[in-house]
Amino acid sequence: MVFLWTDIFLFSFIVFFCIVGFIAFRQRHWQMAWKQLVVRPVPMFAFVIMMSYLLIGVIDSLHFQTKLGKTYSLLDVVIHPIGTMEESSYSMPFATHTYHLSESFKKPLKQAAYHIKSAEQYYKDILLRLTFALIEAYILIGLVYLVLAYKLKFIYQESFGEMFVRLAKGQTTIAWRSILFALWLVIYCIFLVYQMGGHYYIFGTDKVGISVFYQAVSSIRTGLMIGTLTTLVMLPFAIFLGMTAGFFGGIIDDAIQFFYVTLSSIPGVLLISASVLAFQVIMANNPHWFPSSIERADIRLLGLCVVLGITSWTSLCRLLRAETLKVREYDYLEAAKALGVKSGAMMLRHILPNIFHIIIITVVLDFSMLVLAETVLSYIGVGVDPSMMSWGQMINSARLELAREPIVWWPLLSAFLFMSVFVLSINVFADAVRDALDPKIRKLV
Amino acid sequence: MLTYLIRRVLYAIPILFVVNLITFLLFFVVNTPDDIAHMQLGQKYVTPESIMQWKQSHGYDAPLFWNSESRGLAKFSDTLYFQKSIKLFGFDFGRSLQGRDISSDISERMWPSLAIAIPTLIIGLFVNITFAMLLAFFRGTYLDNWGVGFCIVLMSISSMFFIIGGQFFLAKVLKLVPISGFYPSWEGMKFLILPVAIGVVTGVGASTRWYRIIFLEEMHKDYVRTARAKGLSETKVLFKHILRNAMIPIVTNVVVIIPLLFMGSLILEAFFAIPGLGSYTIDAIQGQDFEIVRSMVFLGTFLYIIGLICTDIAYVIVDPRVRLG
């Protein structure tokens, strides 16, 4: 077992969020907000998709080392042999031969589709695998469905048959039908990967013959890391400075305001690029810090997240300061002050819980922005390490492939699919979270 | 008003100063001039003599903050901080590492950037406000729900996909517009169509969603009820009353970014080979030309602060309730 720095931070983020969630759930108004969220079908669908991405990211963050010093993750083991298959160059998704304009150059693939002898057999094989995955997914989700109906029948006090129909019609308080549908989709995809993975390249291969599907799946971890680690860096700055500025006012407020106005007046991309360039020079001058290339890439990712975090806390800080100014004037704070509660305790026990909804809303809204920002940064050349897989890198290397003759479209398409589904599910969920937590927006429509 | 403005300008100077110091520290203390010389000359086969020579020819051989070898004021002025950083305040950007004059580069490349940025801003504003009003007018209906959903979908797609997809389908497959390039004349207009369209599309999602909330907030105010009670039609209320009041937050938020239009759009210009300031910056970052990056950071900050001051003025102009003092 090896622990990279980013892995440690990801796990501490998850633990931190679980603790916060646990504390929040003992409070009534958070339970109310959550109840508002779980009844809506579309956000719950997005929630399941988001969680499956998170799960893949977590599995990909458990690293092991072989005796020869090669690092691999649990994901590599789970989807073996997809990560190790290799060809000489481009091949289309589900191809049996390499990709060339002229027929005469096409060669059979080395490590995939070797069991295929004729075109007829090829279609039969694909169809068979699709059906098998479908049947397996239906069996599994059917079992889940039955168990769920059995559990729920006690809550609704109905017979099993009535509960079965009620679930199918989607007439439950919690949007179970859409959760089940999302689960079915995820499970179907997983079974498809298992049926196809070792025998075909699901999304083809890229220029050097590596599976594009493997790249896109490994990129999930990078995207997740950028979102979570940046949030982890940003939150202490924003919360502490925002609350202090709003609570104490006066010269402390002025100093903190000057600090964040200064930082936010530098154009974001330029500040990030400048910091990353400076960071790269430090890394180039101290190669002895990083024994292996994977650690090097890891530290660079961490550096990128720190830079992104330092440049992006200002907007949240501003919001928190304004909200603290408002909360400070409430009566119960006046009462707390009269009772002699110390400033620190007052901020922690009375102000923080009352501005916490803003933190949650901003964190989920910013998460998707950070994932999107990575593509732009990678294009500019200040993104993650070139040896690390990320959607930005995939887009960057794929953009010229559309100009090739014949065109190579699958690397771009798979990056597009994987990334857009991830960002879309986060955005849909974030939108619902905002609706549930922001009383102002709730009343508008 | 005037005293307020003077105070704002005086407040802006320390900000610029600190930004200037941060970038200086980032580029000269975190990375010493020796590192920059190493980067520029390549990591291998560099002798200390060639580094010395490179530093001398680019003016990097002075001490950082204090030159004890000079006399009088030259103790301050003969330093890297004065030569490279303080001179930016006089908009003397110096020369890039390739030896080109940055100031003349900027004044030359500003126009193509504006040629893209201004139409994008105006058309984008028009489109966003129209859509947002449409959604707000039909609030709570299927049109509203699907419209907001569509906005979220647009927001979830990286702008890189819009650019690559637009170039591929509209320019390469359908051949409606040229793929990339720039030509400063009327015939060159066709080069602008695609980048402007893509610039508008990438902004539609987030802005429409946000403007819609502004419109909805206005719709719940008392004056709207009064207007309806007077018997005005819903369209008249929307265009005569709500639109005018909703324009206050919209206009003031647009004013901030107007000065920044000069800086251009980074990836849009790079993809469409437009010789503007955005692609200039990207080239500088990719070529690790710290001189240009430093100048652009300074220029960007300066323009942003101008934008903030303009916002305050705009508030007073569009909203008679606001008095600055």
PDB file of C-alpha atoms in Angstrom, chain A residues 207-303:
ATOM      1  CA  LYS A 207      -2.125   7.433 -31.222  1.00  0.00           C
ATOM      2  CA  VAL A 208       0.247   5.298 -29.179  1.00  0.00           C
ATOM      3  CA  GLY A 209      -2.252   2.488 -28.901  1.00  0.00           C
ATOM      4  CA  ILE A 210      -3.490   2.886 -25.320  1.00  0.00           C
ATOM      5  CA  SER A 211      -7.150   2.282 -24.578  1.00  0.00           C
ATOM      6  CA  VAL A 212      -9.044   5.582 -24.654  1.00  0.00           C
ATOM      7  CA  PHE A 213     -11.601   4.179 -22.244  1.00  0.00           C
ATOM      8  CA  TYR A 214      -8.846   3.571 -19.703  1.00  0.00           C
ATOM      9  CA  GLN A 215      -7.638   7.151 -20.078  1.00  0.00           C
ATOM     10  CA  ALA A 216     -11.118   8.586 -19.645  1.00  0.00           C
ATOM     11  CA  VAL A 217     -11.783   6.465 -16.550  1.00  0.00           C
ATOM     12  CA  SER A 218      -8.432   7.338 -14.987  1.00  0.00           C
ATOM     13  CA  SER A 219      -9.165  11.006 -15.610  1.00  0.00           C
ATOM     14  CA  ILE A 220     -12.072  10.819 -13.187  1.00  0.00           C
ATOM     15  CA  ARG A 221      -9.607  10.782 -10.295  1.00  0.00           C
ATOM     16  CA  THR A 222      -7.804  13.864 -11.607  1.00  0.00           C
ATOM     17  CA  GLY A 223     -11.040  15.804 -12.041  1.00  0.00           C
ATOM     18  CA  LEU A 224     -12.221  14.776  -8.603  1.00  0.00           C
ATOM     19  CA  MET A 225      -8.899  15.718  -7.036  1.00  0.00           C
ATOM     20  CA  ILE A 226      -8.952  19.182  -8.551  1.00  0.00           C
ATOM     21  CA  GLY A 227     -12.439  19.775  -7.217  1.00  0.00           C
ATOM     22  CA  THR A 228     -11.946  18.368  -3.739  1.00  0.00           C
ATOM     23  CA  LEU A 229      -8.403  19.478  -2.945  1.00  0.00           C
ATOM     24  CA  THR A 230      -9.043  23.004  -4.146  1.00  0.00           C
ATOM     25  CA  THR A 231     -12.110  23.162  -1.935  1.00  0.00           C
ATOM     26  CA  LEU A 232     -10.063  21.835   0.968  1.00  0.00           C
ATOM     27  CA  VAL A 233      -7.454  24.558   0.455  1.00  0.00           C
ATOM     28  CA  MET A 234      -9.993  27.298  -0.134  1.00  0.00           C
ATOM     29  CA  LEU A 235     -12.393  26.685   2.768  1.00  0.00           C
ATOM     30  CA  PRO A 236     -10.159  27.567   5.763  1.00  0.00           C
ATOM     31  CA  PHE A 237      -9.130  30.876   4.165  1.00  0.00           C
ATOM     32  CA  ALA A 238     -12.640  31.840   3.163  1.00  0.00           C
ATOM     33  CA  ILE A 239     -14.384  30.789   6.370  1.00  0.00           C
ATOM     34  CA  PHE A 240     -11.835  32.140   8.818  1.00  0.00           C
ATOM     35  CA  LEU A 241     -11.148  35.443   7.084  1.00  0.00           C
ATOM     36  CA  GLY A 242     -14.736  36.055   6.041  1.00  0.00           C
ATOM     37  CA  MET A 243     -16.094  35.481   9.519  1.00  0.00           C
ATOM     38  CA  THR A 244     -13.349  37.441  11.248  1.00  0.00           C
ATOM     39  CA  ALA A 245     -13.819  40.407   8.933  1.00  0.00           C
ATOM     40  CA  GLY A 246     -17.561  40.482   9.401  1.00  0.00           C
ATOM     41  CA  PHE A 247     -17.524  39.820  13.127  1.00  0.00           C
ATOM     42  CA  PHE A 248     -14.854  42.219  14.330  1.00  0.00           C
ATOM     43  CA  GLY A 249     -15.231  45.008  11.767  1.00  0.00           C
ATOM     44  CA  GLY A 250     -13.016  48.052  12.033  1.00  0.00           C
ATOM     45  CA  ILE A 251      -9.388  47.810  11.094  1.00  0.00           C
ATOM     46  CA  ILE A 252      -9.403  43.991  10.880  1.00  0.00           C
ATOM     47  CA  ASP A 253     -12.246  44.212   8.377  1.00  0.00           C
ATOM     48  CA  ASP A 254     -10.366  46.844   6.362  1.00  0.00           C
ATOM     49  CA  ALA A 255      -7.186  44.784   6.289  1.00  0.00           C
ATOM     50  CA  ILE A 256      -8.944  41.585   5.206  1.00  0.00           C
ATOM     51  CA  GLN A 257     -10.982  43.455   2.614  1.00  0.00           C
ATOM     52  CA  PHE A 258      -7.849  45.000   1.178  1.00  0.00           C
ATOM     53  CA  PHE A 259      -6.285  41.550   1.070  1.00  0.00           C
ATOM     54  CA  TYR A 260      -9.064  39.938  -0.923  1.00  0.00           C
ATOM     55  CA  VAL A 261      -9.736  42.887  -3.192  1.00  0.00           C
ATOM     56  CA  THR A 262      -6.055  42.833  -4.114  1.00  0.00           C
ATOM     57  CA  LEU A 263      -6.058  39.120  -4.797  1.00  0.00           C
ATOM     58  CA  SER A 264      -9.296  39.186  -6.753  1.00  0.00           C
ATOM     59  CA  SER A 265      -8.203  42.089  -8.921  1.00  0.00           C
ATOM     60  CA  ILE A 266      -5.491  40.016 -10.552  1.00  0.00           C
ATOM     61  CA  PRO A 267      -6.995  38.261 -13.598  1.00  0.00           C
ATOM     62  CA  GLY A 268      -7.567  34.670 -12.459  1.00  0.00           C
ATOM     63  CA  VAL A 269      -5.982  32.747 -15.311  1.00  0.00           C
ATOM     64  CA  LEU A 270      -2.911  34.955 -15.281  1.00  0.00           C
ATOM     65  CA  LEU A 271      -2.360  34.608 -11.543  1.00  0.00           C
ATOM     66  CA  ILE A 272      -2.796  30.842 -11.785  1.00  0.00           C
ATOM     67  CA  SER A 273      -0.424  30.601 -14.747  1.00  0.00           C
ATOM     68  CA  ALA A 274       2.156  32.818 -13.096  1.00  0.00           C
ATOM     69  CA  SER A 275       2.062  30.795  -9.888  1.00  0.00           C
ATOM     70  CA  VAL A 276       2.176  27.479 -11.723  1.00  0.00           C
ATOM     71  CA  LEU A 277       5.103  28.689 -13.846  1.00  0.00           C
ATOM     72  CA  ALA A 278       6.952  29.687 -10.680  1.00  0.00           C
ATOM     73  CA  PHE A 279       6.093  26.332  -9.122  1.00  0.00           C
ATOM     74  CA  GLN A 280       7.376  24.483 -12.184  1.00  0.00           C
ATOM     75  CA  VAL A 281      10.722  26.246 -11.956  1.00  0.00           C
ATOM     76  CA  ILE A 282      11.065  25.175  -8.321  1.00  0.00           C
ATOM     77  CA  MET A 283      10.258  21.612  -9.287  1.00  0.00           C
ATOM     78  CA  ALA A 284      12.699  21.656 -12.188  1.00  0.00           C
ATOM     79  CA  ASN A 285      15.447  22.878  -9.869  1.00  0.00           C
ATOM     80  CA  ASN A 286      14.830  20.277  -7.199  1.00  0.00           C
ATOM     81  CA  PRO A 287      14.443  16.976  -9.032  1.00  0.00           C
ATOM     82  CA  HIS A 288      15.800  15.086  -6.023  1.00  0.00           C
ATOM     83  CA  TRP A 289      12.591  15.776  -4.083  1.00  0.00           C
ATOM     84  CA  PHE A 290      10.669  13.344  -6.223  1.00  0.00           C
ATOM     85  CA  PRO A 291      12.026   9.804  -6.423  1.00  0.00           C
ATOM     86  CA  SER A 292       9.506   8.621  -9.033  1.00  0.00           C
ATOM     87  CA  SER A 293       7.636  10.248 -11.865  1.00  0.00           C
ATOM     88  CA  ILE A 294       4.280   9.373 -10.322  1.00  0.00           C
ATOM     89  CA  GLU A 295       5.184  11.270  -7.159  1.00  0.00           C
ATOM     90  CA  ARG A 296       6.332  14.169  -9.280  1.00  0.00           C
ATOM     91  CA  ALA A 297       3.017  14.278 -11.100  1.00  0.00           C
ATOM     92  CA  ASP A 298       1.248  13.964  -7.775  1.00  0.00           C
ATOM     93  CA  ILE A 299       3.063  16.915  -6.226  1.00  0.00           C
ATOM     94  CA  ARG A 300       2.373  18.946  -9.319  1.00  0.00           C
ATOM     95  CA  LEU A 301      -1.334  18.193  -9.043  1.00  0.00           C
ATOM     96  CA  LEU A 302      -1.225  19.184  -5.380  1.00  0.00           C
ATOM     97  CA  GLY A 303       0.581  22.412  -6.289  1.00  0.00           C
TER      98      GLY A 303
END
